[in-house]
């Protein structure tokens, strides 16, 4: 048995005498050198990338992601790319896109197809002399959805080219939505997502009693221009409007028109959304932009308890059926927003400033006074059923001739032609048919002169503005004051789009049917089920 060396040099000499160990030692030295070089060059590459490449990431939940995706879909460079994703998504906009050849002819009748970068694939393009690498990725964001990100790598020494690209994308997006109102809603992740764009509605298309439109619009415009005035006096920079009244009286349409006039986006707060609670509501309101409209529709129906006092008073001593209790329990489990949580979100310490709040309700008396006080709902406006003034204005809005229509002289206009009843087969059939037709399914179909197809009515010379004003007064005389909603009147006139005289002739009969239907609904609502 050999002698074990007792000093280090002799120990190393003994170990190196083994050939296998010498080879492992060489590999260790070479591997360490290679790893050192790899790390050095990796750090050098990262340094070069940091100095010469801009790395940008856009999150799907952010508005800038929509700007960039909209901008990329309009780039002609995608027509030469070999790997693409074909999408009909318009990101809430209706601006012309870089479409597939042949799509221009079908753009008015179908959803257009656009080119977009495919997921998990890198693409390159040139932008103002700078090389750009684009990558879309998708990652799991919980159980129910995936989340997309957009990564851009730009070969540039400074951020100026990135700023130009972002401003170009933003301006292109804003130009495409110039005539629209963006509508946002919260998703399951409690982030605001753009869901659609609505065309801006001209203020003159909203027919209300004199002074109401001007009051709301001027007050909202004055509020947006008074930030310094509020700050100097220590008043929270918030404004709330409560629009109440009969259904179909124009509350939501007025809000849409104000949003278009002021250039504001609309953020819908659905208090009855499943999973909504006080903390979620406060978080959503705190994330609102400084200049926007927050909309709470039908706020009286958003709660089962805590905000509506009438239901408790009316049903305090009545036993509740089992099915009703189950439905109530499901609703309470779905939404856990309380009145105190709503009040705190509206004007608490974490409430967002700069926003305009619009709330609508059909039952003003059912709201808690704490919700309606100034500071939360500063201006209360009642929207009533149609007045004579509104009826006349709506008639003019439907039939007043446009600039491109040929107008007949007043002396030549009479009760003939396209403006009067057409003795078509459809008309004769509707007049000969009984008032209702009961099928085997129990459905009831009401028939009247208004059921005539618009296409079956001949188009003739448009009546003059003076004649339309005279007919509008006659139509207003046939409609009772404050009995019918503007939505019902609009639905009625839609059946007479090219027959203004028939609309007047058939109005009394239609009014009687409306009264009968309202009476039937009231009787049905007032009938309690037998035990």
Coordinates of C-alpha atoms in Angstrom, one line a residue:
X1 CA 0.0 0.0 0.0
X2 CA 1.4 3.4 -1.1
X3 CA 2.2 6.2 1.3
X4 CA -0.3 9.0 1.3
X5 CA 1.5 12.4 0.6
X6 CA 1.2 14.9 3.4
X7 CA 1.9 18.2 1.6
X8 CA 0.0 20.0 -1.2
X9 CA 2.5 19.8 -4.0
X10 CA 2.9 16.1 -3.6
X11 CA -0.9 15.7 -3.3
X12 CA -1.5 17.5 -6.6
X13 CA 1.3 15.5 -8.3
X14 CA -0.4 12.3 -7.1
X15 CA -3.8 13.4 -8.4
X16 CA -2.5 14.5 -11.8
X17 CA -0.9 11.1 -12.2
X18 CA -4.3 9.8 -13.0
X19 CA -5.0 10.4 -16.7
X20 CA -8.8 10.6 -16.4
X21 CA -8.5 13.3 -13.7
X22 CA -6.2 15.2 -15.9
X23 CA -8.8 15.2 -18.7
X24 CA -11.6 16.3 -16.4
X25 CA -9.4 19.1 -15.2
X26 CA -8.8 20.3 -18.8
X27 CA -12.5 20.2 -19.5
X28 CA -13.1 22.2 -16.4
X29 CA -10.6 24.9 -17.4
X30 CA -11.9 25.0 -21.0
X31 CA -15.6 25.0 -20.0
X32 CA -14.9 27.8 -17.5
X33 CA -13.2 29.8 -20.2
X34 CA -16.0 29.3 -22.6
X35 CA -18.7 30.3 -20.0
X36 CA -16.7 33.4 -19.1
X37 CA -16.5 34.4 -22.8
X38 CA -20.2 33.6 -23.2
X39 CA -21.1 35.8 -20.3
X40 CA -18.8 38.5 -21.5
X41 CA -20.2 38.6 -25.0
X42 CA -23.8 38.3 -23.6
X43 CA -23.1 41.4 -21.5
X44 CA -21.5 43.1 -24.5
X45 CA -24.6 42.3 -26.6
X46 CA -26.9 43.6 -23.9
X47 CA -24.9 46.7 -23.8
X48 CA -25.1 47.1 -27.5
X49 CA -28.9 46.4 -27.4
X50 CA -29.4 49.0 -24.7
X51 CA -27.4 51.6 -26.6
X52 CA -28.8 50.9 -30.1
X53 CA -32.2 49.2 -29.7
X54 CA -35.4 50.4 -28.1
X55 CA -37.4 47.7 -26.4
X56 CA -41.1 48.5 -26.1
X57 CA -44.0 46.4 -24.8
X58 CA -47.7 47.2 -25.2
X59 CA -50.3 45.6 -22.9
X60 CA -53.6 44.5 -24.3
X61 CA -55.5 46.2 -21.5
X62 CA -54.0 49.6 -22.3
X63 CA -55.2 52.0 -25.0
X64 CA -51.8 52.2 -26.6
X65 CA -52.1 48.6 -27.6
X66 CA -55.2 49.4 -29.6
X67 CA -53.5 52.4 -31.2
X68 CA -50.5 50.2 -32.3
X69 CA -52.6 47.3 -33.6
X70 CA -54.9 49.7 -35.5
X71 CA -51.8 51.4 -36.9
X72 CA -50.1 48.1 -37.9
X73 CA -53.3 46.8 -39.6
X74 CA -53.0 49.9 -41.9
X75 CA -49.4 49.3 -42.9
X76 CA -48.9 48.3 -46.5
X77 CA -45.8 46.3 -45.5
X78 CA -48.1 43.5 -44.3
X79 CA -49.1 42.6 -47.8
X80 CA -45.6 41.3 -48.5
X81 CA -45.3 39.3 -45.3
X82 CA -45.4 35.5 -45.7
X83 CA -46.9 34.6 -42.3
X84 CA -50.0 36.6 -41.3
X85 CA -53.2 36.5 -39.2
X86 CA -56.4 37.4 -40.9
X87 CA -58.7 39.3 -38.7
X88 CA -62.1 41.0 -39.0
X89 CA -61.6 42.8 -35.7
X90 CA -61.8 46.6 -36.2
X91 CA -60.8 47.6 -32.6
X92 CA -64.1 49.6 -32.3
X93 CA -63.5 51.7 -35.4
X94 CA -64.9 51.8 -38.9
X95 CA -62.0 53.5 -40.6
X96 CA -60.8 51.9 -43.9
X97 CA -58.1 49.3 -43.3
X98 CA -55.5 47.6 -45.4
X99 CA -57.9 45.0 -46.8
X100 CA -57.4 41.9 -48.8
X101 CA -57.7 42.5 -52.6
X102 CA -61.4 42.5 -53.5
X103 CA -62.7 43.5 -50.1
X104 CA -63.4 47.1 -51.2
X105 CA -66.5 46.1 -53.1
X106 CA -67.9 44.2 -50.1
X107 CA -66.9 46.7 -47.4
X108 CA -70.4 48.2 -47.1
X109 CA -72.2 44.8 -46.8
X110 CA -69.8 42.7 -44.6
X111 CA -67.1 42.8 -42.1
X112 CA -63.7 43.7 -43.7
X113 CA -60.7 41.5 -43.3
X114 CA -57.3 43.0 -42.4
X115 CA -53.7 41.8 -42.1
X116 CA -52.2 41.5 -38.6
X117 CA -49.0 39.9 -37.2
X118 CA -49.4 36.3 -36.2
X119 CA -48.8 35.3 -32.6
X120 CA -45.4 34.2 -31.4
X121 CA -43.7 35.2 -34.7
X122 CA -41.3 38.0 -35.2
X123 CA -41.6 40.3 -38.2
X124 CA -39.4 43.1 -39.5
X125 CA -40.3 46.4 -41.2
X126 CA -38.7 49.7 -41.9
X127 CA -40.1 52.9 -40.3
X128 CA -38.6 56.2 -41.4
X129 CA -35.2 54.6 -41.9
X130 CA -35.2 52.6 -38.7
X131 CA -35.3 48.8 -38.6
X132 CA -38.3 47.5 -36.5
X133 CA -38.9 44.0 -35.2
X134 CA -42.5 43.2 -34.1
X135 CA -43.6 40.3 -32.0
X136 CA -47.1 39.4 -30.7
X137 CA -47.3 37.1 -27.7
X138 CA -50.1 35.5 -25.8
X139 CA -50.0 34.4 -22.2
X140 CA -52.5 32.8 -19.8
X141 CA -54.1 35.4 -17.6
X142 CA -56.1 33.3 -15.2
X143 CA -58.5 30.4 -16.1
X144 CA -60.9 32.1 -18.4
X145 CA -58.9 34.2 -20.8
X146 CA -55.5 34.8 -22.4
X147 CA -53.7 38.1 -22.6
X148 CA -51.9 39.5 -25.6
X149 CA -48.8 41.7 -25.6
X150 CA -47.1 43.5 -28.4
X151 CA -43.3 43.8 -28.4
X152 CA -41.4 46.2 -30.6
X153 CA -37.6 46.4 -31.0
X154 CA -36.5 49.6 -32.9
X155 CA -32.9 50.1 -34.1
X156 CA -32.4 53.7 -32.9
X157 CA -30.1 55.6 -30.5
X158 CA -32.8 57.8 -28.9
X159 CA -36.6 57.8 -28.2
X160 CA -37.5 60.3 -30.8
X161 CA -38.5 57.7 -33.4
X162 CA -40.6 55.9 -30.8
X163 CA -42.4 59.1 -30.0
X164 CA -43.1 59.8 -33.6
X165 CA -44.5 56.3 -34.1
X166 CA -46.7 56.5 -31.1
X167 CA -48.0 59.9 -32.1
X168 CA -48.7 58.7 -35.6
X169 CA -50.6 55.7 -34.3
X170 CA -52.5 57.8 -31.8
X171 CA -53.4 60.4 -34.4
X172 CA -54.5 57.8 -36.9
X173 CA -56.7 56.2 -34.3
X174 CA -58.2 59.5 -33.2
X175 CA -58.8 60.5 -36.8
X176 CA -60.7 57.2 -37.4
X177 CA -62.9 57.8 -34.3
X178 CA -63.4 61.5 -34.9
X179 CA -67.1 60.9 -35.7
X180 CA -67.7 58.3 -33.0
X181 CA -68.0 58.0 -29.3
X182 CA -65.9 55.3 -27.6
X183 CA -67.7 53.1 -25.2
X184 CA -65.8 51.2 -22.5
X185 CA -66.9 48.5 -20.0
X186 CA -65.1 46.5 -17.3
X187 CA -64.0 42.9 -18.0
X188 CA -63.6 40.0 -15.6
X189 CA -60.1 41.2 -14.7
X190 CA -61.6 44.6 -13.6
X191 CA -59.9 46.5 -16.3
X192 CA -61.5 48.9 -18.7
X193 CA -61.9 47.5 -22.2
X194 CA -63.2 49.3 -25.2
X195 CA -66.2 47.4 -26.4
X196 CA -67.6 49.5 -29.3
X197 CA -67.8 52.9 -30.9
X198 CA -71.1 54.7 -31.4
X199 CA -71.6 57.4 -34.1
X200 CA -71.8 60.8 -32.6
X201 CA -75.4 61.9 -32.4
X202 CA -76.2 65.5 -33.5
X203 CA -77.7 67.5 -30.7
X204 CA -80.5 68.7 -33.0
X205 CA -81.6 65.1 -33.4
X206 CA -82.6 65.0 -29.7
X207 CA -86.1 66.3 -29.4
X208 CA -86.7 67.6 -25.8
X209 CA -88.7 70.4 -24.3
X210 CA -87.0 73.8 -24.7
X211 CA -84.1 74.5 -22.5
X212 CA -83.2 71.0 -21.3
X213 CA -80.5 70.2 -23.9
X214 CA -78.9 73.6 -23.5
X215 CA -78.9 73.3 -19.7
X216 CA -77.1 69.9 -19.6
X217 CA -74.6 70.7 -22.4
X218 CA -73.7 74.2 -21.2
X219 CA -73.3 73.0 -17.6
X220 CA -71.1 70.1 -18.6
X221 CA -69.0 72.3 -20.8
X222 CA -68.6 74.9 -18.1
X223 CA -67.6 72.2 -15.7
X224 CA -64.8 71.0 -17.9
X225 CA -63.5 74.5 -18.3
X226 CA -63.5 75.3 -14.5
X227 CA -60.7 73.1 -13.1
X228 CA -58.7 76.0 -11.7
X229 CA -61.9 77.6 -10.3
X230 CA -62.6 74.3 -8.4
X231 CA -59.0 74.0 -7.2
X232 CA -58.8 77.6 -5.9
X233 CA -61.8 77.1 -3.7
X234 CA -60.9 73.6 -2.6
X235 CA -64.0 72.0 -4.2
X236 CA -63.6 68.4 -5.5
X237 CA -63.6 68.6 -9.3
X238 CA -66.5 66.3 -9.9
X239 CA -70.0 66.8 -11.4
X240 CA -73.0 64.5 -11.3
X241 CA -76.3 64.4 -13.2
X242 CA -79.4 62.4 -12.5
X243 CA -81.7 61.9 -15.4
X244 CA -85.0 60.4 -14.4
X245 CA -88.4 59.8 -15.9
X246 CA -90.4 57.5 -18.1
X247 CA -88.7 54.8 -20.1
X248 CA -88.0 55.7 -23.7
X249 CA -88.0 59.5 -23.1
X250 CA -84.4 60.1 -24.4
X251 CA -82.2 59.9 -21.3
X252 CA -79.5 57.6 -22.9
X253 CA -79.7 59.4 -26.2
X254 CA -79.0 62.7 -24.5
X255 CA -76.0 61.3 -22.8
X256 CA -74.6 60.0 -26.1
X257 CA -75.1 63.4 -27.8
X258 CA -73.4 65.2 -24.9
X259 CA -70.4 62.8 -25.2
X260 CA -70.1 63.5 -28.9
X261 CA -70.4 67.3 -28.4
X262 CA -67.7 67.4 -25.7
X263 CA -65.5 64.8 -27.3
X264 CA -65.6 62.5 -24.2
X265 CA -65.5 58.7 -24.0
X266 CA -68.3 56.8 -22.1
X267 CA -67.4 54.3 -19.4
X268 CA -70.3 52.1 -18.4
X269 CA -70.5 51.1 -14.7
X270 CA -72.7 48.0 -14.4
X271 CA -73.4 47.7 -10.7
X272 CA -75.3 44.4 -11.0
X273 CA -72.4 42.7 -12.8
X274 CA -71.5 39.3 -11.3
X275 CA -68.5 39.7 -9.0
X276 CA -68.9 43.4 -8.5
X277 CA -68.4 44.5 -4.9
X278 CA -67.5 47.8 -3.1
X279 CA -63.7 47.4 -3.6
X280 CA -64.1 46.6 -7.3
X281 CA -66.3 49.6 -7.8
X282 CA -63.9 51.9 -6.0
X283 CA -61.0 50.5 -8.1
X284 CA -62.9 51.0 -11.4
X285 CA -63.9 54.5 -10.6
X286 CA -60.4 55.4 -9.4
X287 CA -59.0 54.2 -12.8
X288 CA -61.3 56.4 -14.9
X289 CA -59.6 59.0 -17.0
X290 CA -59.8 62.6 -15.9
X291 CA -62.0 63.7 -18.7
X292 CA -64.7 61.2 -19.4
X293 CA -68.4 60.3 -18.8
X294 CA -69.1 57.6 -16.2
X295 CA -72.6 56.1 -16.9
X296 CA -74.8 54.2 -14.4
X297 CA -78.0 53.2 -16.2
X298 CA -81.2 52.2 -14.3
X299 CA -79.5 52.8 -11.0
X300 CA -82.8 52.1 -9.2
X301 CA -82.8 48.5 -10.4
X302 CA -79.1 47.8 -9.7
X303 CA -79.7 46.8 -6.1
X304 CA -81.9 44.4 -4.4
X305 CA -81.5 46.2 -1.1
X306 CA -79.9 49.2 0.4
X307 CA -80.8 51.8 -2.3
X308 CA -84.5 51.2 -3.2
X309 CA -86.8 51.8 -0.3
X310 CA -90.1 51.2 -2.0
X311 CA -89.9 47.4 -2.4
X312 CA -89.3 47.0 1.3
X313 CA -92.2 49.2 2.2
X314 CA -94.6 47.5 -0.2
X315 CA -93.7 43.9 0.6
X316 CA -92.8 44.2 4.3
X317 CA -95.6 42.0 5.5
X318 CA -96.0 39.8 2.4
X319 CA -94.6 36.3 2.4
X320 CA -92.0 35.8 -0.4
X321 CA -92.4 32.8 -2.7
X322 CA -89.6 30.2 -2.7
X323 CA -88.6 30.9 -6.3
X324 CA -88.4 34.6 -5.6
X325 CA -86.1 34.0 -2.6
X326 CA -83.9 31.8 -4.8
X327 CA -83.6 34.4 -7.5
X328 CA -83.0 37.1 -5.0
X329 CA -80.2 35.1 -3.4
X330 CA -78.6 34.5 -6.8
X331 CA -78.7 38.3 -7.6
X332 CA -77.2 39.2 -4.2
X333 CA -74.4 36.6 -4.7
X334 CA -73.7 38.0 -8.1
X335 CA -73.4 41.6 -7.1
X336 CA -72.3 42.7 -3.6
X337 CA -72.3 46.5 -4.1
X338 CA -73.9 48.3 -1.1
X339 CA -75.2 51.8 -0.9
X340 CA -72.4 52.9 1.4
X341 CA -69.8 51.5 -1.0
X342 CA -71.4 53.4 -3.9
X343 CA -71.5 56.6 -2.0
X344 CA -67.8 56.2 -1.0
X345 CA -66.9 55.5 -4.6
X346 CA -68.7 58.6 -5.8
X347 CA -67.2 61.2 -3.4
X348 CA -64.9 59.3 -1.1
X349 CA -61.2 60.1 -0.6
X350 CA -60.3 57.8 -3.5
X351 CA -62.9 59.1 -5.9
X352 CA -61.6 60.2 -9.3
X353 CA -61.7 63.9 -10.2
X354 CA -62.4 65.4 -13.6
X355 CA -65.1 62.9 -14.6
X356 CA -68.7 63.6 -15.3
X357 CA -71.2 61.1 -13.8
X358 CA -74.5 60.4 -15.4
X359 CA -77.1 58.2 -13.7
X360 CA -80.5 57.3 -15.1
X361 CA -83.5 55.9 -13.3
X362 CA -87.1 55.2 -14.1
X363 CA -88.2 55.4 -10.5
X364 CA -86.9 58.6 -8.9
X365 CA -88.9 58.2 -5.6
X366 CA -87.2 54.8 -4.9
X367 CA -83.7 56.3 -4.6
X368 CA -82.1 56.9 -1.3
X369 CA -81.8 60.7 -0.5
X370 CA -78.2 60.2 0.4
X371 CA -77.5 59.3 -3.2
X372 CA -79.3 62.2 -4.7
X373 CA -77.8 65.0 -2.6
X374 CA -75.6 67.7 -4.2
X375 CA -72.0 66.7 -4.5
X376 CA -73.1 63.3 -5.8
X377 CA -75.9 64.2 -8.1
X378 CA -75.7 67.9 -8.6
X379 CA -78.4 68.4 -11.2
X380 CA -81.6 66.4 -11.5
X381 CA -83.5 66.6 -14.8
X382 CA -86.9 65.0 -15.4
X383 CA -87.6 63.4 -18.8
X384 CA -91.3 63.3 -19.3
X385 CA -93.5 61.6 -21.8
X386 CA -93.8 63.4 -25.2
X387 CA -95.2 66.9 -25.2
X388 CA -96.9 68.6 -28.2
X389 CA -93.6 70.4 -28.9
X390 CA -91.7 67.2 -29.0
X391 CA -94.2 65.4 -31.2
X392 CA -94.1 68.2 -33.7
X393 CA -90.3 68.3 -33.7
X394 CA -90.0 64.6 -34.2
X395 CA -92.3 64.7 -37.2
X396 CA -90.2 67.4 -38.7
X397 CA -87.1 65.4 -38.1
X398 CA -88.5 62.5 -40.0
X399 CA -90.0 64.2 -43.0
X400 CA -88.2 67.6 -43.4
X401 CA -86.6 67.5 -46.9
X402 CA -82.8 67.2 -47.2
X403 CA -80.6 69.3 -49.5
X404 CA -80.4 66.5 -52.1
X405 CA -84.1 65.8 -52.3
X406 CA -86.4 67.4 -55.0
X407 CA -89.1 69.5 -53.4
X408 CA -92.5 70.1 -54.9
X409 CA -94.1 73.5 -54.8
X410 CA -96.8 74.0 -52.2
X411 CA -99.4 74.6 -54.9
X412 CA -98.7 71.2 -56.4
X413 CA -98.6 69.2 -53.1
X414 CA -101.8 67.4 -52.2
X415 CA -102.8 64.1 -50.6
X416 CA -101.7 62.0 -53.6
X417 CA -98.4 60.4 -54.6
X418 CA -95.9 58.9 -52.3
X419 CA -97.0 61.0 -49.3
X420 CA -100.4 59.3 -49.1
X421 CA -101.8 55.9 -48.6
X422 CA -100.9 53.4 -51.3
X423 CA -103.6 51.0 -52.5
X424 CA -101.1 48.1 -52.6
X425 CA -102.0 44.4 -52.0
X426 CA -100.3 44.6 -48.6
X427 CA -102.4 47.5 -47.6
X428 CA -105.6 45.8 -48.7
X429 CA -104.6 42.6 -46.9
X430 CA -103.9 44.4 -43.7
X431 CA -107.2 46.3 -43.9
X432 CA -109.2 43.1 -44.6
X433 CA -107.4 41.1 -41.9
X434 CA -108.8 40.8 -38.4
X435 CA -107.2 42.9 -35.6
X436 CA -105.3 39.9 -34.2
X437 CA -104.3 36.5 -35.6
X438 CA -103.9 33.7 -33.0
X439 CA -101.7 30.9 -34.1
X440 CA -101.2 27.5 -32.6
X441 CA -98.3 28.7 -30.5
X442 CA -100.5 31.3 -28.7
X443 CA -98.6 34.2 -30.3
X444 CA -100.6 37.4 -31.1
X445 CA -99.8 39.5 -34.2
X446 CA -101.3 42.9 -34.3
X447 CA -102.1 44.2 -37.8
X448 CA -102.9 47.7 -38.9
X449 CA -102.2 50.1 -41.6
X450 CA -98.8 50.8 -40.2
X451 CA -97.8 47.2 -41.1
X452 CA -97.4 48.1 -44.8
X453 CA -93.9 47.5 -46.0
X454 CA -92.0 50.7 -46.7
X455 CA -90.7 49.2 -49.9
X456 CA -94.3 48.8 -51.2
X457 CA -94.9 52.5 -51.0
X458 CA -94.0 54.4 -54.2
X459 CA -91.5 57.2 -53.9
X460 CA -92.5 60.5 -55.3
X461 CA -91.7 64.2 -54.9
X462 CA -90.7 65.3 -51.4
X463 CA -93.1 67.7 -49.7
X464 CA -91.7 71.2 -49.0
X465 CA -90.6 72.4 -45.6
X466 CA -93.6 74.6 -45.3
X467 CA -96.0 71.8 -46.0
X468 CA -94.2 69.5 -43.5
X469 CA -94.5 72.2 -40.8
X470 CA -98.3 72.3 -41.4
X471 CA -98.5 68.5 -41.3
X472 CA -96.4 68.4 -38.1
X473 CA -98.9 70.6 -36.4
X474 CA -101.7 68.3 -37.4
X475 CA -99.8 65.2 -36.2
X476 CA -99.1 66.9 -32.9
X477 CA -102.8 67.6 -32.5
X478 CA -103.6 63.9 -32.9
X479 CA -101.2 62.8 -30.2
X480 CA -102.3 63.4 -26.6
X481 CA -100.1 65.4 -24.3
X482 CA -97.7 63.5 -22.0
X483 CA -99.2 60.0 -22.7
X484 CA -96.8 58.4 -25.1
X485 CA -93.0 58.1 -25.0
X486 CA -90.7 59.5 -27.7
X487 CA -89.4 55.9 -28.3
X488 CA -92.9 54.7 -29.1
X489 CA -93.5 57.7 -31.4
X490 CA -90.3 57.0 -33.2
X491 CA -91.2 53.4 -33.6
X492 CA -94.6 54.4 -35.1
X493 CA -93.1 56.9 -37.5
X494 CA -90.5 54.3 -38.6
X495 CA -93.4 52.4 -40.2
X496 CA -94.3 55.5 -42.2
X497 CA -90.9 56.7 -43.4
X498 CA -92.1 57.7 -46.8
X499 CA -95.8 58.3 -46.0
X500 CA -96.2 61.4 -43.8
X501 CA -99.9 61.8 -44.6
X502 CA -100.7 58.2 -43.6
X503 CA -98.9 58.8 -40.3
X504 CA -101.4 61.5 -39.5
X505 CA -104.4 59.6 -40.7
X506 CA -103.6 56.4 -38.7
X507 CA -102.4 58.3 -35.6
X508 CA -105.8 58.3 -33.6
X509 CA -106.2 54.5 -34.1
X510 CA -102.6 53.9 -33.0
X511 CA -103.1 56.0 -29.9
X512 CA -106.1 54.0 -28.9
X513 CA -104.1 50.8 -29.3
X514 CA -101.3 52.2 -27.2
X515 CA -103.8 53.1 -24.4
X516 CA -105.3 49.6 -24.5
X517 CA -101.9 48.0 -24.3
X518 CA -100.8 50.1 -21.4
X519 CA -104.0 49.3 -19.6
X520 CA -103.5 45.6 -20.2
X521 CA -99.9 45.8 -18.9
X522 CA -101.1 47.7 -15.8
X523 CA -103.8 45.1 -15.1
X524 CA -101.2 42.3 -15.6
X525 CA -98.7 44.0 -13.3
X526 CA -101.4 44.5 -10.6
X527 CA -102.6 40.9 -10.6
X528 CA -101.1 38.9 -7.8
X529 CA -100.7 35.2 -8.2
X530 CA -103.1 33.0 -6.3
X531 CA -101.6 31.1 -3.3

